[in-house]
Amino acid sequence: MHRFALAAAPLVVLSAPAIAGDEVRFVDSPGWVEAVDAEAAFQTRDDVPLYDRQVRLEDGVVSRYTDIGYRISTTEALQELGTLQFVWMPDKGDLAIHRLHILRDGAVIDLIADGLRPEILRRERELEQRSVDGALTAVFAIPGLKVGDILRVTSSTSQRDQALSGEMQATEAVLAKPTQVGLGRLLMSWPTERPMEWRTLGDVAQPEVEERGGFTVLSFDLPVEQPAKMPDDAPGRYRVSPQLQVGSFADWPEVSRTMGAHFGTEGAIAAGDPVHQQVERIRAATNDPLERAALALRLVQDEVSYLLNGMDGGNYLPQSPAETWSKRYGDCKAKSLLLLAMLREMDIVAEAVLVDTTNGDSVAISQPLPGAFDHMVVRAVIGDTEYWLDGTSSGTRLDTISEVPDFAWALPLREAGSELIPVTQRWPTAPDRSIRVTYDMSAGVDLPVLYEADVELRGIMGSRLRAQAAQQDRATLIGVATKYLEEVLGGFVYDAQITYDDDAGVARLIAEGMTFEQFGFERGMASHQVPGATTNWSFKPDRARSIWRDIPYRTGGPLTMQERWIYTLPEGADSVQLTGLAELDEVAAAVRFSRKTKLTADRFEISDSTSYIPTEIPVSELGEGRRAIRRIASGDPVLRLENPQRYWDLDDRVIRRKLQPHIDAATSLIAMRDDVASFYSLRAGFYTLRRDFEEAIADFDRAIDLEATPQMYRLRSEAYNALGRYEEALADAQTAFDLQGDIAYASHLAKQLSKAGRADEALELIDQLGLSGDEGLDAEIVWSELSGHAGREPEAWDRLQVALDERPDEAALLNSQCWTAGIWNYQVELAEEVCDRAVAVSGNSAGVLDSRALAFYRLGRKDDAMKDLEAALAQEPGQAASLFLRGLIRLEDGDRGGREDLVKARRISPDIDHLYKSYGLVPD
């Protein structure tokens, strides 16, 4: 069922009047309405100068009256309020319009008196949510409305709910600040002689209570004070928005009896009818009551589609089981009654119960009303165990039937009546998701990691992939798998299949894919943060505010995740270590953790799981929970490889072999869709890594034909550079800059211009950008680095000095001056001081150490240069500039090992010889 519709200031009125009618009634306001000082309200400058909501409960009818004024202060408000829509359900009642006025310059334009009438539309507004209610919509196009007008709209509705046997209920939101209303009030009234119960929910003061002419009246001046902010992790009863509830029900047993009258099952299944045949089929299949319940639930979930039929009193009244089975559709009430009848026919103890799926915890503080709930399920008792069976869910099977939803409280519908009962949680017996990932890291710590993922999803998780399991298009399947796995694994998927086992209620997704940058590096050590269900946890409930200090923490769930990760480890490392907690088996902060690991020289495995169920953690236990989760998080496992083999250590033959599977993967994507530019650029990237630049350029050509982005041109430019094809590299750099035009693309173009002997043009290009701030600093650094190509080193030195006068401790500027001195051999005798400052300010960063090493080399201090180069390469073993300079020095000193340094530098930066030759540095 749908929760009773609430609206604070409606133009669209979702309610059900008592007197059925297909036509809008244009009548005076009801006699019971108390007048409001509208003139005073309209003197205010608020966007809503008037909001008057009055609710009367009498003779089984709930009538709502709304008088609201809107100030049309903007063109946006004019557009929004130029059309008004009023919705009503004629099977339950009518809609009355009392006033449609435009107030302008002291005059009143009476739109109804002027003949304005609505267009009546019949439409099912929520059909996409599988909901029909027979609603009619009255649409008024407001003529002549202008900015500066006040639009006053007064309407009323009434409701008699067929299912409540004359009982009444009403829940009204209480408008609170920061909502601004010029004059606002909420009145709720009923005959004093008729016993009614009421209460407020949320952080709101009690209303004024008076007796007026034989009626009890509750009143609020609106808006009330803003409620105190509650922590997001507080139980739902603490986070209820301000509202006023009124009802004629004395207690929950009366609600239970009233609603239960509509959910009896005696005689609901006739011998030999289609539902009875299904019951007999299940009986014949098994003697186990739990298996029978699971089969019945599967039948209701899978064979009866969901559709809320709110017509003819259907908001609370169910279809008969025979009708539901015949039509093969029904809402939660219809499905529950069908399931209940089947279970009772099989002698299984069961009853229909009302629950709240959005904030079940708040039911315990609610006034006893049917409107406190928004859903119905079946509670079955088999042996000593309760089972909560939801016919509108999907994918429930025997291994997941015992999972307890997060309802907190339920109201059984019984002839004798019932109090609320707690929905008691228990640990799930089967994982909602199981994932097995095989990581192939054998290519090395720098190269993309290939993986195979096998994911099983149970219950409602699995049912969400049921439709995709019938999909045959490979591209579609890959898209679904990529979207699902992007948060789990990242990267991309290049092959996938999805299946669904109807009997098990399990969806299975099998995918092959690739991820990137799995390792971090520090001083010869590669580290990989091991993923898993038990890793990356935190627990930080905030109870610092004094009003929060007694509020417990509410967990989510139920959810159980099980994972297994299997690694083929990279080759060539001196050693492999695992830090962190290798094993784990405990409950912390209401979460059950389990972890096991196994490590050998070439293989690593981790199997872990987490499970949590809805519960509350008292404030007294939050500190213990924080400490436990911090301890667990500090033990997140990390794989550490000492001195691993890097990609620049590999010769062309080896790296071609290692990257072939990656290229094959990209090729398979291209074979599937040869019109996707990113597939070609992906393969081009792999060709670049394996130093096959001709193949890379061919793929970039195709990618650019399909999608000519600045990035594509720049990447192709770099590939041309690697082959020494500088004119073509320059052309692509120019096109990329023309398309993008920022400092990064300008810098690339300027460097290409310098290579082409057009250094003055390069420097002018940078100057013409006219940048300031941090980007201006970047521009100065690029200008200085290129200055020597134009013989303008003195100017670069002076410009850097001016910038340093403004920002004397800017590490990037200090490093740039040090680097400029080294590469152009200019003012090198003055460079030591600035280089030392750069090293100190940067914290001995590898890049700055490399700059100082070059300055030392220019000064003839090779030993000092080598110390800096060794320190830089200890931090960044792949810093091509440091490898190149170290190789040059080693060869000059007769150390033939320098050749290896140069080979590695060229593998990392194929154009490095050309660059250093422009600095006058050519290895012997």
PDB file of N, CA and C in Angstrom, residues 743 766-767 769-784 799-800 803 806-807 813:
ATOM      1  N   ILE A 743      47.603  26.312 -20.790  1.00  0.00           N
ATOM      2  CA  ILE A 743      49.046  26.373 -20.577  1.00  0.00           C
ATOM      3  C   ILE A 743      49.724  25.043 -20.879  1.00  0.00           C
ATOM      4  N   ILE A 766      54.157  31.817 -25.365  1.00  0.00           N
ATOM      5  CA  ILE A 766      53.938  31.748 -23.922  1.00  0.00           C
ATOM      6  C   ILE A 766      53.563  33.127 -23.381  1.00  0.00           C
ATOM      7  N   ASP A 767      54.270  34.159 -23.858  1.00  0.00           N
ATOM      8  CA  ASP A 767      53.972  35.514 -23.371  1.00  0.00           C
ATOM      9  C   ASP A 767      52.562  35.951 -23.760  1.00  0.00           C
ATOM     10  N   LEU A 769      49.937  34.372 -23.857  1.00  0.00           N
ATOM     11  CA  LEU A 769      48.876  33.811 -23.025  1.00  0.00           C
ATOM     12  C   LEU A 769      48.420  34.799 -21.965  1.00  0.00           C
ATOM     13  N   GLY A 770      49.345  35.652 -21.517  1.00  0.00           N
ATOM     14  CA  GLY A 770      48.984  36.686 -20.544  1.00  0.00           C
ATOM     15  C   GLY A 770      48.495  36.128 -19.227  1.00  0.00           C
ATOM     16  N   LEU A 771      49.096  35.051 -18.760  1.00  0.00           N
ATOM     17  CA  LEU A 771      48.619  34.388 -17.554  1.00  0.00           C
ATOM     18  C   LEU A 771      49.170  35.040 -16.292  1.00  0.00           C
ATOM     19  N   SER A 772      48.456  34.856 -15.200  1.00  0.00           N
ATOM     20  CA  SER A 772      48.899  35.351 -13.898  1.00  0.00           C
ATOM     21  C   SER A 772      48.633  34.286 -12.858  1.00  0.00           C
ATOM     22  N   GLY A 773      48.995  34.598 -11.621  1.00  0.00           N
ATOM     23  CA  GLY A 773      48.782  33.628 -10.553  1.00  0.00           C
ATOM     24  C   GLY A 773      49.624  32.384 -10.746  1.00  0.00           C
ATOM     25  N   ASP A 774      49.070  31.243 -10.326  1.00  0.00           N
ATOM     26  CA  ASP A 774      49.817  29.981 -10.436  1.00  0.00           C
ATOM     27  C   ASP A 774      50.083  29.609 -11.890  1.00  0.00           C
ATOM     28  N   GLU A 775      49.127  29.889 -12.785  1.00  0.00           N
ATOM     29  CA  GLU A 775      49.363  29.586 -14.198  1.00  0.00           C
ATOM     30  C   GLU A 775      50.421  30.509 -14.778  1.00  0.00           C
ATOM     31  N   GLY A 776      50.458  31.745 -14.290  1.00  0.00           N
ATOM     32  CA  GLY A 776      51.529  32.650 -14.709  1.00  0.00           C
ATOM     33  C   GLY A 776      52.887  32.141 -14.288  1.00  0.00           C
ATOM     34  N   LEU A 777      52.954  31.567 -13.094  1.00  0.00           N
ATOM     35  CA  LEU A 777      54.209  30.957 -12.618  1.00  0.00           C
ATOM     36  C   LEU A 777      54.612  29.802 -13.533  1.00  0.00           C
ATOM     37  N   ASP A 778      53.650  28.957 -13.899  1.00  0.00           N
ATOM     38  CA  ASP A 778      53.949  27.851 -14.814  1.00  0.00           C
ATOM     39  C   ASP A 778      54.492  28.375 -16.144  1.00  0.00           C
ATOM     40  N   ALA A 779      53.894  29.467 -16.619  1.00  0.00           N
ATOM     41  CA  ALA A 779      54.344  30.045 -17.883  1.00  0.00           C
ATOM     42  C   ALA A 779      55.784  30.531 -17.790  1.00  0.00           C
ATOM     43  N   GLU A 780      56.155  31.165 -16.677  1.00  0.00           N
ATOM     44  CA  GLU A 780      57.541  31.638 -16.492  1.00  0.00           C
ATOM     45  C   GLU A 780      58.518  30.473 -16.508  1.00  0.00           C
ATOM     46  N   ILE A 781      58.114  29.376 -15.899  1.00  0.00           N
ATOM     47  CA  ILE A 781      59.004  28.206 -15.845  1.00  0.00           C
ATOM     48  C   ILE A 781      59.219  27.637 -17.243  1.00  0.00           C
ATOM     49  N   VAL A 782      58.151  27.523 -18.025  1.00  0.00           N
ATOM     50  CA  VAL A 782      58.289  27.038 -19.400  1.00  0.00           C
ATOM     51  C   VAL A 782      59.158  27.999 -20.215  1.00  0.00           C
ATOM     52  N   TRP A 783      58.927  29.292 -20.084  1.00  0.00           N
ATOM     53  CA  TRP A 783      59.692  30.305 -20.824  1.00  0.00           C
ATOM     54  C   TRP A 783      61.184  30.162 -20.535  1.00  0.00           C
ATOM     55  N   SER A 784      61.518  30.006 -19.269  1.00  0.00           N
ATOM     56  CA  SER A 784      62.930  29.899 -18.884  1.00  0.00           C
ATOM     57  C   SER A 784      63.565  28.633 -19.437  1.00  0.00           C
ATOM     58  N   ARG A 799      63.892  37.325 -15.295  1.00  0.00           N
ATOM     59  CA  ARG A 799      62.449  37.147 -15.094  1.00  0.00           C
ATOM     60  C   ARG A 799      62.173  36.226 -13.907  1.00  0.00           C
ATOM     61  N   LEU A 800      62.982  35.189 -13.787  1.00  0.00           N
ATOM     62  CA  LEU A 800      62.816  34.309 -12.642  1.00  0.00           C
ATOM     63  C   LEU A 800      63.145  35.031 -11.342  1.00  0.00           C
ATOM     64  N   ALA A 803      60.229  37.116 -10.278  1.00  0.00           N
ATOM     65  CA  ALA A 803      59.183  36.263  -9.705  1.00  0.00           C
ATOM     66  C   ALA A 803      59.565  35.804  -8.301  1.00  0.00           C
ATOM     67  N   GLU A 806      58.918  38.222  -5.525  1.00  0.00           N
ATOM     68  CA  GLU A 806      57.531  38.226  -5.053  1.00  0.00           C
ATOM     69  C   GLU A 806      57.206  36.972  -4.251  1.00  0.00           C
ATOM     70  N   ARG A 807      57.815  35.849  -4.635  1.00  0.00           N
ATOM     71  CA  ARG A 807      57.518  34.574  -3.963  1.00  0.00           C
ATOM     72  C   ARG A 807      58.841  33.869  -3.666  1.00  0.00           C
ATOM     73  N   LEU A 813      59.797  27.846  -8.501  1.00  0.00           N
ATOM     74  CA  LEU A 813      60.612  28.917  -9.075  1.00  0.00           C
ATOM     75  C   LEU A 813      62.094  28.708  -8.767  1.00  0.00           C
TER      76      LEU A 813
END
